[in-house]
Amino acid sequence: MKSSNANPRDNESGGLLKKLRSGLKWGKQRLRNDIAELLGRGRWSDEDREALEERLLQADVGVAATTWLIDELDAQPRAAASGFTDGLAVIENCVLSLLQRIEEPLVIPEQPKPFVILVVGVNGTGKTTTIGKLAQRFATDGHSVLLAAGDTFRAAAVEQLSAWGQRTGSTVVAQAQGADPAAVIFDALSSASARDVDVVIADTAGRLHTAGGLMDELKKIKRVMSKVDESIPHETLLVLDASQGQNALVQAREFHDALGLTGLAVTKLDGTAKGGILLAIAKELGLPVRYVGTGEGAEDIATFNARAYTDALLGEPSA
Amino acid sequence: MLRTLTEKLTTALNGVTGRGRITDENIRDTVREIRMALLEADVALPVAKAFVERVRSRALGEEVARSLNPGQSFVKIVHDELVVVLGGEGSEIARQANPTVVMLVGLQGAGKTTTAAKLGNKLAGKRRDDVLLVSTDVHRPAAREQLATLSGELELDCFDSSSEDPVIIATEALGAAREKKYRWLIVDTAGRLHVDEEMMAEAKAVYAAVEPHETLFIVDTMSGQDAVNSARSFHETLKLTGVIATKADGDARGGAILSVREITGLPIKALGTGEQTDALEIFDPQRMASRILGMGDVVGLVEQVQAKVDQQAAEKVAAKVKRGRRLDLEDFRAQLEQIRNLGGLDELLDKIPGVDAAAAAKSGMDEVQIRRQIGIINSMTPAERRRPELINGSRKRRIAAGSGLAIQDVNRVLKQHKQLAKTMKQVAKGGMERFMGRIQASRGPGQGGRRR
């Protein structure tokens, strides 16, 4: 495991599980039990294969990643037509090792300073809320934080970010609605150097990846940021909504193509959606997942943990 | 990208054509393909299974067996069944009282506030003072400011309360709507998870306070398999009357909409199709069915063109051509801007089923090229744009420097313009018919198209 156990937030994956357990109470179907039952029958027919496929698809895993998992299972040695001795473990290991490859927490280094994070995503995935939570987190860790109000399109987006600024004691650099977002963020960067701030988080307006003009605007924002320093932004973070289906993969692909993403944040994992699409994204793009969001409170964010996510997706091992 | 279902089925059923009869055997694979396609489009599994069962029984009947192309008639059955499921009676939002109260509910980030403003705009029409909007979202920072700002932009009234209690805010707003005789009251609510008991209780209390005539569930077109669970929970708690699907201008197949419709039986009242406040469309089952199947949305394409092409500018150029006037560089720029507004030619071609997007990209009419050409024309003086023959070597150097491009690029734009002007002159002289004939005869490197 990459994440160090010395992390003071080590019990946060437990917190995540607690959140998810409340989802389980509400009839979140236990994939783990289903799979165990399905694979423990002592046979492996086409119907069983199809049933397993369905269970995975229902968790938004998608056809490609589901096919991969089942192929892995089929590749296991077993007596013809009989079941697996431990089919569940095969699935679990596949999922876990796939997710471990993308478990790469974001570490704010001493240098360069400020460390600059650009946050992007489609409308309504939770960019601004995630930024608020990150600001809280960095502030708790003793970093000074500056928020750049790059969403100059949506009504009251600046006010929303400002409220988070107040709540977390972060500076907010903003201009009027309708201002050029690249200019706002550029100003914020100058202001951050002047104030000797540790971390800058730049918000952007939500946009569908199919809107060519708006994607160009993002490219411009990134280009302008790099004029301050070539290494900026140090992190380009895509915010994905776990309750979305197969389109999340397309979003990740398109935003990555346009901007060269360096990390993902997956939000709204406190619902009953399982966020299985992350498997497909991990398989195809392999982008590091930095954070998972589990609610609207400032504390409802955790470092991505492959083990916890696997348990969330498949259901916890029964005690 | 995914192969479309049409393609898949045509291949899968090719062998059947000769036999002229479809058996249970060869239908199995086909049915599997359909099921996978639906799941890939985010249709919920139970919905997809029930659906496929219906299709199977229809396909086993006469319809498919008799057709010359079983693959396509299979697709047609699926399409028709989808339309049946998606289609609905009376999806209008009708005025039932004064005020008619419309409450919007849904998960976080579905687009409730934006939809509230769009809906207010649509319901008001020319009578801007008929609609009162109110936000009861005391949870998300600046949610109320967002609705107030949007209302202001749309010249609609937005109820302002000093209370921090959603039920009090809603009650006050209803009182104001009655007193001031508004015809519509639109109640926006905070986004909430269906598993959040406290928040669901709050929604129920607001519901009880305003007794809405319409309670609409706002669902993201990009939603996954879980959409049915949230829709079902909301429906059980609040007795919904309809659904509005948002962000339908993206490329999600939108299977979640089908699932929500099937599970709740609620009519789909409208589609949110863009960030602008007028981007709210009447739901069309036919088009949604094609989209879920990945059949290409030609109707949508035509609408996009209509929406984005500046009719006035286009007519101005047309009139000029008719009068036999020469097209100057200003006109050329206007044409380029039209194409750019549509996202470039390649983007456009991509939407047409069966067109190879890669080949289209070679046309040199992608967004970057067009933007450069516009940049060059922008670097000219107005006199140069009106009279391109003024542009000599030294002016070209200045234009190239001004636009940050090479002299060759400037030459290319001038040449393209010359060709366009020439073509237009011929159109004016010989009429459209002769012009089309010429195009037919000289397919190949067309005018304007830049080859590399």
Short mmCIF file of C-alpha atoms in Angstrom, two decimals, chain A residues 20 68 105 131 170 186 225 246 256 261 273 285 291 299:
data_model
loop_
_atom_site.label_atom_id
_atom_site.label_comp_id
_atom_site.label_asym_id
_atom_site.label_seq_id
_atom_site.Cartn_x
_atom_site.Cartn_y
_atom_site.Cartn_z
CA LEU A 20 -21.27 4.24 3.39
CA TRP A 68 -12.29 -7.62 -18.00
CA PRO A 105 -2.52 11.09 -2.48
CA ILE A 131 -12.70 23.40 -3.10
CA SER A 170 -9.02 31.60 3.22
CA PHE A 186 -3.81 35.28 -13.18
CA MET A 225 -1.47 30.25 -15.60
CA GLN A 246 -20.90 5.75 -18.20
CA HIS A 256 -7.67 14.70 -19.93
CA LEU A 261 -5.20 15.99 -15.89
CA ALA A 273 -24.57 5.06 -6.05
CA LEU A 285 -6.70 6.35 -18.04
CA TYR A 291 -9.92 12.60 -2.80
CA GLU A 299 -14.97 17.82 6.88
#
